Tab-separated table of C-alpha atoms in Angstrom:
chain	number	residue	atom	x	y	z
A	4	UNK	CA	14.553	-17.915	4.368
A	5	UNK	CA	12.356	-15.893	2.012
A	6	UNK	CA	11.738	-12.218	2.413
A	7	UNK	CA	9.413	-9.869	0.563
A	8	UNK	CA	11.415	-6.868	-0.631
A	9	UNK	CA	10.133	-4.174	-3.000
A	10	UNK	CA	7.670	-6.562	-4.653
A	11	UNK	CA	10.293	-9.276	-5.126
A	12	UNK	CA	10.844	-12.562	-3.335
A	13	UNK	CA	14.363	-12.664	-1.937
A	14	UNK	CA	15.625	-16.143	-1.073
A	15	UNK	CA	18.667	-16.208	1.226
A	16	UNK	CA	20.697	-19.111	2.505
A	17	UNK	CA	23.170	-17.491	4.940
A	18	UNK	CA	23.819	-20.911	6.478
A	19	UNK	CA	25.208	-22.076	3.108
A	20	UNK	CA	27.039	-18.942	1.904
A	21	UNK	CA	26.654	-15.201	2.407
A	22	UNK	CA	26.377	-14.715	-1.393
A	23	UNK	CA	23.614	-17.319	-1.718
A	24	UNK	CA	20.912	-14.762	-2.530
A	25	UNK	CA	18.279	-15.150	-5.230
A	26	UNK	CA	15.749	-12.552	-6.254
A	27	UNK	CA	12.588	-13.585	-8.088
A	28	UNK	CA	10.306	-10.968	-9.600
A	29	UNK	CA	6.946	-11.341	-11.297
A	30	UNK	CA	6.879	-9.129	-14.364
A	31	UNK	CA	3.798	-7.699	-15.962
A	32	UNK	CA	3.821	-8.069	-19.708
A	33	UNK	CA	1.583	-8.066	-22.726
A	34	UNK	CA	-0.181	-11.222	-23.758
A	35	UNK	CA	1.217	-12.471	-27.050
A	36	UNK	CA	-1.379	-13.561	-29.608
A	37	UNK	CA	-2.524	-17.150	-29.151
A	38	UNK	CA	-2.455	-17.963	-32.864
A	39	UNK	CA	0.101	-20.803	-33.060
A	40	UNK	CA	2.791	-18.509	-34.476
A	41	UNK	CA	6.112	-18.250	-32.625
A	42	UNK	CA	6.697	-14.810	-31.096
A	43	UNK	CA	9.853	-13.192	-29.707
A	44	UNK	CA	10.048	-12.172	-26.028
A	45	UNK	CA	7.607	-9.454	-24.965
A	46	UNK	CA	8.831	-6.674	-22.651
A	47	UNK	CA	8.641	-6.356	-18.888
A	48	UNK	CA	6.124	-3.661	-17.958
A	49	UNK	CA	7.014	-3.463	-14.274
A	50	UNK	CA	6.583	-5.765	-11.316
A	51	UNK	CA	3.300	-7.136	-9.992
A	52	UNK	CA	2.685	-5.961	-6.420
A	53	UNK	CA	3.177	-8.709	-3.819
A	54	UNK	CA	1.680	-8.973	-0.328
A	55	UNK	CA	1.939	-11.422	2.554
A	56	UNK	CA	-1.186	-13.599	2.693
A	57	UNK	CA	-1.005	-13.323	6.500
A	58	UNK	CA	-1.524	-9.549	6.333
A	59	UNK	CA	-5.026	-10.106	4.960
A	60	UNK	CA	-5.825	-13.361	6.730
A	61	UNK	CA	-9.428	-12.360	7.443
A	62	UNK	CA	-10.146	-11.522	3.806
A	63	UNK	CA	-8.563	-14.385	1.830
A	64	UNK	CA	-9.911	-17.903	1.300
A	65	UNK	CA	-9.103	-20.337	4.105
A	66	UNK	CA	-6.980	-22.458	1.785
A	67	UNK	CA	-4.681	-19.499	1.170
A	68	UNK	CA	-4.083	-19.143	4.908
A	69	UNK	CA	-3.182	-22.841	5.053
A	70	UNK	CA	-0.734	-22.473	2.162
A	71	UNK	CA	0.899	-19.351	3.580
A	72	UNK	CA	3.138	-17.444	1.182
A	73	UNK	CA	2.305	-14.348	-0.813
A	74	UNK	CA	-0.288	-13.125	-3.298
A	75	UNK	CA	-0.406	-10.913	-6.364
A	76	UNK	CA	-3.192	-9.508	-8.571
A	77	UNK	CA	-3.767	-10.479	-12.211
A	78	UNK	CA	-6.580	-9.627	-14.568
A	79	UNK	CA	-8.220	-12.526	-16.326
A	80	UNK	CA	-6.189	-13.308	-19.483
A	81	UNK	CA	-3.257	-11.145	-18.308
A	82	UNK	CA	0.232	-12.573	-18.892
A	83	UNK	CA	3.284	-12.760	-16.645
A	84	UNK	CA	6.934	-13.765	-16.710
A	85	UNK	CA	9.327	-14.589	-13.918
A	86	UNK	CA	12.751	-13.019	-13.683
A	87	UNK	CA	15.595	-14.622	-11.740
A	88	UNK	CA	18.581	-12.700	-10.490
A	89	UNK	CA	21.381	-13.878	-8.297
A	90	UNK	CA	23.321	-10.640	-7.607
A	91	UNK	CA	26.683	-12.362	-7.105
A	92	UNK	CA	26.092	-15.072	-9.683
A	93	UNK	CA	25.523	-17.714	-7.005
A	94	UNK	CA	24.054	-20.811	-8.714
A	95	UNK	CA	20.531	-21.919	-7.832
A	96	UNK	CA	18.249	-24.683	-9.004
A	97	UNK	CA	14.703	-23.321	-9.107
A	98	UNK	CA	11.541	-25.362	-9.508
A	99	UNK	CA	8.511	-23.571	-10.886
A	100	UNK	CA	5.035	-25.054	-10.876
A	101	UNK	CA	1.551	-23.719	-11.533
A	102	UNK	CA	-1.295	-25.483	-9.760
A	103	UNK	CA	1.442	-27.863	-8.541
A	104	UNK	CA	2.181	-28.947	-12.115
A	105	UNK	CA	5.855	-28.516	-13.001
A	106	UNK	CA	6.286	-25.857	-15.733
A	107	UNK	CA	9.358	-27.574	-17.211
A	108	UNK	CA	8.049	-31.145	-17.342
A	109	UNK	CA	4.297	-31.185	-16.660
A	110	UNK	CA	4.868	-33.670	-13.836
A	111	UNK	CA	3.173	-33.271	-10.432
A	112	UNK	CA	5.029	-31.214	-7.823
A	113	UNK	CA	7.730	-33.223	-6.057
A	114	UNK	CA	10.476	-32.314	-3.640
A	115	UNK	CA	14.124	-32.706	-4.606
A	116	UNK	CA	15.630	-32.239	-8.057
A	117	UNK	CA	15.127	-34.582	-10.985
A	118	UNK	CA	17.669	-34.517	-13.811
A	119	UNK	CA	15.978	-36.764	-16.356
A	120	UNK	CA	13.786	-35.104	-17.323
A	121	UNK	CA	15.254	-31.963	-15.749
A	122	UNK	CA	12.469	-30.476	-13.662
A	123	UNK	CA	14.184	-27.234	-12.603
A	124	UNK	CA	15.850	-24.137	-14.008
A	125	UNK	CA	19.525	-23.492	-13.530
A	126	UNK	CA	20.178	-19.911	-12.380
A	127	UNK	CA	21.982	-17.629	-13.370
A	128	UNK	CA	22.092	-19.343	-16.762
A	129	UNK	CA	18.302	-19.005	-17.055
A	130	UNK	CA	17.450	-15.305	-16.635
A	131	UNK	CA	13.686	-15.685	-16.941
A	132	UNK	CA	10.760	-17.979	-17.601
A	133	UNK	CA	7.701	-16.917	-19.582
A	134	UNK	CA	5.661	-20.090	-19.714
A	135	UNK	CA	5.374	-23.845	-20.082
A	136	UNK	CA	8.175	-25.604	-21.930
A	137	UNK	CA	6.053	-27.364	-24.572
A	138	UNK	CA	8.885	-28.249	-26.951
A	139	UNK	CA	12.584	-27.517	-27.440
A	140	UNK	CA	13.018	-23.755	-27.719
A	141	UNK	CA	9.285	-23.021	-27.422
A	142	UNK	CA	7.173	-22.108	-24.413
A	143	UNK	CA	3.485	-21.326	-24.114
A	144	UNK	CA	2.995	-18.092	-22.231
A	145	UNK	CA	1.721	-18.001	-18.625
A	146	UNK	CA	-1.752	-16.446	-18.832
A	147	UNK	CA	-4.107	-16.011	-15.867
A	148	UNK	CA	-7.482	-17.751	-16.065
A	149	UNK	CA	-10.077	-18.361	-13.372
A	150	UNK	CA	-9.602	-21.623	-11.563
A	151	UNK	CA	-12.489	-23.959	-12.355
A	152	UNK	CA	-13.045	-22.846	-15.961
A	153	UNK	CA	-10.936	-25.728	-17.276
A	154	UNK	CA	-8.196	-23.735	-19.011
A	155	UNK	CA	-5.330	-23.902	-16.510
A	156	UNK	CA	-2.456	-26.321	-17.032
A	157	UNK	CA	-3.403	-27.888	-13.694
A	158	UNK	CA	-6.964	-28.635	-14.805
A	159	UNK	CA	-5.911	-29.865	-18.249
A	160	UNK	CA	-3.304	-32.244	-16.796
A	161	UNK	CA	-4.847	-33.391	-13.514
A	162	UNK	CA	-8.521	-32.864	-14.295
A	163	UNK	CA	-8.899	-30.930	-11.031
A	164	UNK	CA	-8.881	-27.283	-9.958
A	165	UNK	CA	-7.344	-28.016	-6.590
A	166	UNK	CA	-4.401	-25.647	-6.115
A	167	UNK	CA	-4.125	-22.747	-8.581
A	168	UNK	CA	-1.437	-20.110	-8.095
A	169	UNK	CA	2.246	-20.633	-8.595
A	170	UNK	CA	4.733	-22.622	-6.548
A	171	UNK	CA	8.461	-22.025	-6.275
A	172	UNK	CA	11.316	-23.843	-4.591
A	173	UNK	CA	14.976	-22.829	-4.655
A	174	UNK	CA	18.021	-24.969	-3.931
A	175	UNK	CA	21.419	-23.272	-3.648
A	176	UNK	CA	24.628	-24.817	-4.974
A	177	UNK	CA	27.083	-26.072	-2.383
A	178	UNK	CA	29.387	-23.359	-1.055
A	179	UNK	CA	32.513	-25.095	-2.387
A	180	UNK	CA	31.013	-25.192	-5.905
A	181	UNK	CA	30.460	-21.444	-5.773
A	182	UNK	CA	33.929	-20.746	-4.363
A	183	UNK	CA	35.493	-22.836	-7.139
A	184	UNK	CA	33.421	-20.957	-9.714
A	185	UNK	CA	34.415	-17.607	-8.208
A	186	UNK	CA	38.104	-18.480	-8.411
A	187	UNK	CA	37.693	-19.465	-12.069
A	188	UNK	CA	35.767	-16.298	-12.736
A	189	UNK	CA	38.513	-14.193	-11.123
A	190	UNK	CA	41.065	-15.845	-13.409
A	191	UNK	CA	38.958	-15.165	-16.517
A	192	UNK	CA	38.456	-11.629	-15.247
A	193	UNK	CA	42.166	-11.004	-15.200
A	194	UNK	CA	42.606	-12.336	-18.720
A	195	UNK	CA	39.834	-10.400	-20.435
A	196	UNK	CA	39.934	-7.435	-18.024
A	197	UNK	CA	36.225	-6.792	-18.329
A	198	UNK	CA	33.561	-7.104	-15.670
A	199	UNK	CA	31.437	-10.204	-15.737
A	200	UNK	CA	27.926	-9.609	-16.911
A	201	UNK	CA	25.590	-10.642	-14.132
A	202	UNK	CA	22.177	-11.279	-15.465
A	203	UNK	CA	21.589	-10.168	-14.596
A	204	UNK	CA	-10.448	-11.756	-3.741
A	205	UNK	CA	-12.089	-11.985	-1.057
A	206	UNK	CA	-13.107	-15.327	0.240
A	207	UNK	CA	-14.758	-16.827	-2.782
A	208	UNK	CA	-13.456	-19.408	-5.221
A	209	UNK	CA	-14.083	-16.934	-8.044
A	210	UNK	CA	-11.173	-14.828	-6.781
A	211	UNK	CA	-8.721	-17.668	-7.223
A	212	UNK	CA	-6.733	-17.710	-10.431
A	213	UNK	CA	-4.444	-20.224	-12.045
A	214	UNK	CA	-2.073	-20.047	-14.976
A	215	UNK	CA	-2.961	-21.446	-18.357
A	216	UNK	CA	-0.970	-21.914	-21.581
A	217	UNK	CA	-1.275	-18.985	-23.986
A	218	UNK	CA	0.544	-18.162	-27.219
A	219	UNK	CA	3.828	-19.676	-28.391
A	220	UNK	CA	7.090	-17.889	-27.702
A	221	UNK	CA	10.712	-18.579	-28.603
A	222	UNK	CA	12.431	-19.281	-25.320
A	223	UNK	CA	14.861	-22.019	-24.352
A	224	UNK	CA	15.021	-23.714	-20.992
A	225	UNK	CA	18.667	-24.551	-20.520
A	226	UNK	CA	20.209	-27.796	-19.448
A	227	UNK	CA	21.826	-27.672	-16.006
A	228	UNK	CA	25.610	-27.270	-16.434
A	229	UNK	CA	26.249	-28.490	-12.856
A	230	UNK	CA	26.467	-32.017	-11.513
A	231	UNK	CA	23.728	-33.470	-9.322
A	232	UNK	CA	26.160	-33.500	-6.376
A	233	UNK	CA	26.797	-29.743	-6.764
A	234	UNK	CA	23.386	-28.852	-5.338
A	235	UNK	CA	22.843	-28.408	-1.610
A	236	UNK	CA	19.672	-30.474	-1.383
A	237	UNK	CA	19.515	-30.116	2.395
A	238	UNK	CA	18.872	-26.384	2.070
A	239	UNK	CA	15.706	-25.360	0.328
A	240	UNK	CA	13.036	-22.708	0.618
A	241	UNK	CA	9.687	-22.801	-1.076
A	242	UNK	CA	6.839	-20.369	-1.539
A	243	UNK	CA	3.217	-20.516	-2.648
A	244	UNK	CA	2.289	-17.487	-4.752
A	245	UNK	CA	-1.485	-17.025	-4.846
A	246	UNK	CA	-3.040	-15.214	-7.763
A	247	UNK	CA	-5.988	-13.001	-6.931
A	248	UNK	CA	-8.254	-11.666	-9.625
A	249	UNK	CA	-7.295	-7.986	-9.941
A	250	UNK	CA	-10.907	-6.967	-9.442
A	251	UNK	CA	-10.912	-8.632	-6.021
A	252	UNK	CA	-7.414	-7.436	-5.080
A	253	UNK	CA	-8.844	-4.052	-4.130
A	254	UNK	CA	-11.393	-5.676	-1.834
A	255	UNK	CA	-8.675	-7.712	-0.154
A	256	UNK	CA	-5.932	-5.134	0.187
A	257	UNK	CA	-7.655	-1.771	-0.276
A	258	UNK	CA	-5.049	-0.971	-2.959
A	259	UNK	CA	-5.681	-0.518	-6.644
A	260	UNK	CA	-4.185	-3.213	-8.871
A	261	UNK	CA	-1.893	-2.065	-11.700
A	262	UNK	CA	-3.644	-0.810	-14.814
A	263	UNK	CA	-4.588	-3.208	-17.592
A	264	UNK	CA	-1.505	-3.853	-19.764
A	265	UNK	CA	-1.584	-2.898	-23.455
A	266	UNK	CA	-2.565	-5.505	-26.007
A	267	UNK	CA	0.135	-6.895	-28.299
A	268	UNK	CA	-1.439	-4.951	-31.184
A	269	UNK	CA	-1.377	-1.639	-29.259
A	270	UNK	CA	2.231	-2.246	-28.238
A	271	UNK	CA	3.201	-3.092	-31.803
A	272	UNK	CA	1.439	0.007	-33.183
A	273	UNK	CA	3.432	2.145	-30.740
A	274	UNK	CA	6.603	0.792	-32.421
A	275	UNK	CA	8.030	-0.562	-29.157
A	276	UNK	CA	10.625	-3.315	-29.071
A	277	UNK	CA	10.383	-7.056	-28.634
A	278	UNK	CA	13.401	-9.054	-27.527
A	279	UNK	CA	15.448	-12.097	-28.432
A	280	UNK	CA	17.894	-13.873	-26.165
A	281	UNK	CA	20.794	-15.887	-27.515
A	282	UNK	CA	22.250	-18.336	-25.022
A	283	UNK	CA	25.769	-19.006	-26.237
A	284	UNK	CA	26.748	-22.644	-26.455
A	285	UNK	CA	23.954	-23.710	-24.161
A	286	UNK	CA	21.812	-26.786	-24.642
A	287	UNK	CA	18.058	-26.363	-24.507
A	288	UNK	CA	15.854	-28.930	-22.795
A	289	UNK	CA	13.540	-30.888	-25.128
A	290	UNK	CA	10.468	-29.932	-23.066
A	291	UNK	CA	7.205	-31.483	-23.989
A	292	UNK	CA	6.253	-34.588	-22.059
A	293	UNK	CA	2.856	-34.018	-20.551
A	294	UNK	CA	3.056	-30.337	-21.469
A	295	UNK	CA	2.998	-31.195	-25.174
A	296	UNK	CA	-0.637	-32.238	-24.852
A	297	UNK	CA	-1.740	-28.878	-23.395
A	298	UNK	CA	-4.270	-26.979	-25.462
A	299	UNK	CA	-3.769	-23.231	-25.606
A	300	UNK	CA	-6.522	-21.051	-24.159
A	301	UNK	CA	-7.703	-19.995	-27.611
A	302	UNK	CA	-7.728	-23.546	-28.995
A	303	UNK	CA	-9.481	-24.953	-25.938
A	304	UNK	CA	-12.002	-22.113	-26.158
A	305	UNK	CA	-12.800	-23.176	-29.715
A	306	UNK	CA	-13.477	-26.745	-28.514
A	307	UNK	CA	-15.700	-25.428	-25.731
A	308	UNK	CA	-17.478	-22.978	-28.046
A	309	UNK	CA	-16.151	-20.171	-25.863
A	310	UNK	CA	-14.286	-16.905	-26.520
A	311	UNK	CA	-11.935	-16.834	-23.526
A	312	UNK	CA	-9.572	-14.099	-24.800
A	313	UNK	CA	-10.961	-10.586	-25.204
A	314	UNK	CA	-8.455	-9.712	-27.930
A	315	UNK	CA	-6.229	-11.981	-29.970
A	316	UNK	CA	-5.124	-10.116	-33.089
A	317	UNK	CA	-1.970	-11.491	-34.693
A	318	UNK	CA	0.956	-9.055	-34.909
A	319	UNK	CA	4.233	-8.907	-36.843
A	320	UNK	CA	6.914	-7.850	-34.355
A	321	UNK	CA	9.093	-5.481	-36.370
A	322	UNK	CA	11.634	-4.188	-33.893
A	323	UNK	CA	13.335	-7.153	-32.169
A	324	UNK	CA	16.252	-6.278	-29.873
A	325	UNK	CA	18.919	-8.919	-29.199
A	326	UNK	CA	19.586	-9.172	-25.485
A	327	UNK	CA	22.849	-9.486	-23.591
A	328	UNK	CA	25.542	-7.262	-22.094
A	329	UNK	CA	23.310	-5.404	-19.733
A	330	UNK	CA	20.431	-4.634	-22.123
A	331	UNK	CA	17.334	-4.699	-19.995
A	332	UNK	CA	14.163	-6.448	-21.094
A	333	UNK	CA	11.822	-3.624	-20.282
A	334	UNK	CA	9.304	-1.625	-22.150
A	335	UNK	CA	7.347	1.465	-21.326
A	336	UNK	CA	3.861	2.160	-22.437
B	252	UNK	CA	33.012	11.747	1.730
B	253	UNK	CA	35.737	10.350	-0.527
B	254	UNK	CA	34.383	6.819	-0.192
B	255	UNK	CA	31.047	7.898	-1.673
B	256	UNK	CA	32.609	9.579	-4.707
B	257	UNK	CA	35.106	6.782	-5.254
B	258	UNK	CA	32.382	4.152	-5.033
B	259	UNK	CA	30.211	5.992	-7.556
B	260	UNK	CA	33.129	6.469	-9.948
B	261	UNK	CA	34.269	2.823	-9.683
B	262	UNK	CA	30.767	1.498	-10.199
B	263	UNK	CA	30.065	3.804	-13.142
B	264	UNK	CA	33.407	3.019	-14.780
B	265	UNK	CA	32.827	-0.705	-14.359
B	266	UNK	CA	29.474	-0.386	-16.115
B	267	UNK	CA	30.995	1.835	-18.812
B	268	UNK	CA	33.407	-0.922	-19.827
B	269	UNK	CA	30.543	-2.845	-21.365
B	270	UNK	CA	28.088	-0.037	-22.046
B	271	UNK	CA	29.036	3.427	-23.256
B	272	UNK	CA	25.815	4.864	-21.900
B	273	UNK	CA	27.584	4.980	-18.541
B	274	UNK	CA	29.866	7.870	-19.494
B	275	UNK	CA	29.994	10.667	-16.928
B	276	UNK	CA	28.034	12.968	-19.226
B	277	UNK	CA	25.240	10.511	-20.001
B	278	UNK	CA	24.784	9.373	-16.403
B	279	UNK	CA	24.693	13.018	-15.259
B	280	UNK	CA	22.041	13.789	-17.849
B	281	UNK	CA	19.914	10.822	-16.848
B	282	UNK	CA	19.942	11.738	-13.156
B	283	UNK	CA	19.382	15.429	-13.897
B	284	UNK	CA	22.674	17.058	-12.803
B	285	UNK	CA	25.478	18.852	-14.633
B	286	UNK	CA	28.392	16.605	-15.717
B	287	UNK	CA	30.866	18.978	-14.024
B	288	UNK	CA	28.952	18.561	-10.749
B	289	UNK	CA	28.929	14.762	-10.988
B	290	UNK	CA	32.646	14.868	-11.747
B	291	UNK	CA	33.255	16.883	-8.568
B	292	UNK	CA	31.100	14.465	-6.583
B	293	UNK	CA	33.125	11.530	-7.891
B	294	UNK	CA	36.382	13.259	-6.957
B	295	UNK	CA	35.074	14.073	-3.481
B	296	UNK	CA	35.411	17.800	-4.089
B	297	UNK	CA	31.851	18.576	-3.057
B	298	UNK	CA	29.497	17.029	-0.522
B	299	UNK	CA	27.271	14.191	-1.775
B	300	UNK	CA	24.051	15.322	-3.490
B	301	UNK	CA	20.550	15.345	-2.046
B	302	UNK	CA	18.708	12.175	-1.074
B	303	UNK	CA	16.550	12.325	-4.227
B	304	UNK	CA	19.602	12.584	-6.477
B	305	UNK	CA	21.377	9.789	-4.608
B	306	UNK	CA	18.337	7.523	-5.045
B	307	UNK	CA	18.246	8.315	-8.789
B	308	UNK	CA	21.990	7.648	-9.017
B	309	UNK	CA	21.599	4.350	-7.146
B	310	UNK	CA	18.911	3.202	-9.568
B	311	UNK	CA	21.039	4.273	-12.509
B	312	UNK	CA	24.039	2.328	-11.193
B	313	UNK	CA	21.901	-0.629	-10.075
B	314	UNK	CA	22.905	-0.477	-6.410
B	315	UNK	CA	20.592	-0.398	-3.429
B	316	UNK	CA	19.714	3.209	-2.520
B	317	UNK	CA	20.304	2.433	1.176
B	318	UNK	CA	23.902	1.449	0.400
B	319	UNK	CA	24.628	4.662	-1.484
B	320	UNK	CA	22.854	6.771	1.134
B	321	UNK	CA	24.892	5.142	3.896
B	322	UNK	CA	28.131	5.854	1.993
B	323	UNK	CA	27.000	9.480	1.772
B	324	UNK	CA	26.437	9.572	5.529
B	325	UNK	CA	22.674	9.822	5.101
B	326	UNK	CA	19.694	7.771	6.137
B	327	UNK	CA	16.710	7.530	3.789
B	328	UNK	CA	13.751	9.627	4.872
B	329	UNK	CA	11.466	6.596	5.182
B	330	UNK	CA	13.896	5.025	7.671
B	331	UNK	CA	14.107	8.310	9.582
B	332	UNK	CA	10.312	8.449	9.724
B	333	UNK	CA	10.243	4.893	11.041
B	334	UNK	CA	12.745	5.752	13.784
B	335	UNK	CA	10.961	8.992	14.653
B	336	UNK	CA	7.738	7.111	15.300
B	337	UNK	CA	9.364	4.962	18.003
B	338	UNK	CA	12.747	6.608	18.710
B	339	UNK	CA	13.506	4.902	22.014
B	340	UNK	CA	12.628	1.432	20.794
B	341	UNK	CA	14.498	1.696	17.499
B	342	UNK	CA	17.505	3.428	19.086
B	343	UNK	CA	17.814	0.583	21.565
B	344	UNK	CA	17.227	-2.044	18.878
B	345	UNK	CA	19.874	-0.677	16.511
B	346	UNK	CA	22.456	-0.471	19.297
B	347	UNK	CA	21.774	-4.042	20.271
B	348	UNK	CA	22.026	-5.202	16.667
B	349	UNK	CA	25.227	-3.271	16.012
B	350	UNK	CA	27.646	-6.061	16.807
B	351	UNK	CA	25.580	-9.046	15.754
B	352	UNK	CA	26.809	-11.094	12.781
B	353	UNK	CA	24.816	-10.759	9.542
B	354	UNK	CA	23.096	-14.125	9.834
B	355	UNK	CA	21.770	-13.215	13.291
B	356	UNK	CA	20.416	-9.892	12.019
B	357	UNK	CA	18.777	-11.670	9.088
B	358	UNK	CA	16.860	-13.822	11.532
B	359	UNK	CA	14.935	-10.691	12.523
B	360	UNK	CA	13.764	-10.072	8.979
B	361	UNK	CA	10.164	-10.957	8.405
B	362	UNK	CA	10.029	-14.198	6.507
B	363	UNK	CA	7.396	-15.251	4.039
B	364	UNK	CA	5.533	-17.966	5.893
B	365	UNK	CA	5.384	-21.360	4.240
B	366	UNK	CA	2.291	-23.364	5.064
B	367	UNK	CA	0.843	-26.708	4.186
B	368	UNK	CA	0.507	-27.478	0.459
């Protein structure tokens, strides 16, 4: 079951284990420059508001009602990252797609879990996802673009603007796998005597947004440390997250969308931190596949003779904070 | 209210093992109370603080405010408002839910509807 709680999606599988709880948040962030340089992780600037599509059934496109799920507002060319948190460290396999194109492999949305190439993220090992895994250790940032303009990963890969939004599916590990892990953790706990660190629009097509590949960022998608048989494939929950243009969000919900986030240059001038995450001893997925052929928004704009990004000044991130041991990836502006 | 103070102390101390910002003094400063007061709260020598302070403390310690409020014998004002609007209905509902197992209670939570896609 999936519940909407304080602007987060909370997946629970009480039939599998009482600790099988996964929280997914959609973080506002600044858009990194789309200039083919590799940037560190930008901050989280707070959560996007989420609403049940059903609560505004008379004001959203018919397709959204069919899909069900939730919706959130994004400005055109605004960026986002997803944070994953399993409070008790319960393992989950999470599939993320945009426009029904898998963000780890570029393959079309499919049920079940594929290990070669791995088409899911292994939680809690993977604390967040900022974009499409275009090569080993590099992602291209998720950036909102209007569906139909040709920039989204969906349109570049499938040639169609059929779905938009973001799709998620979570599979919990089998209860016995978790119990075994918990016992091992308790043993380690006793030896080191320190607590474990838990990573922690109304009606028209113009309102519908999809995600497109933006600038390059250093982020690894980790190989699944579990065996295929460790996942409880019989238990899964999935959710369609619709993206409404922020300007239409007010018409749909009556609420103001969040303010426009700062540009990377403004953030940098304010001397605020960027982040770097070191996964210890973890293997990163090679990425690429169909995602390798994606053109970034800026590069595709050049081909089209278009200027799709309002601001794209390169920056030199000076203050980069290494993450781990409870340091939170948040900024304030 | 010993359980409230003990819970707060245990949680804060656990966090302090990996992050020195969770010393009594620093946590007190961040939630806007005197360290000596927070120390008394942790030892159960004074009653738990106000709802606003408990919510700030919960955020600081990364626990759900409702959990900390319940340990302090309080109910958050938004829940009270909800009950006040339909006291008979919610009174009856809560009594009926009292003995149900967690998974049965969770069935009452509003789920995000999955459609056809």
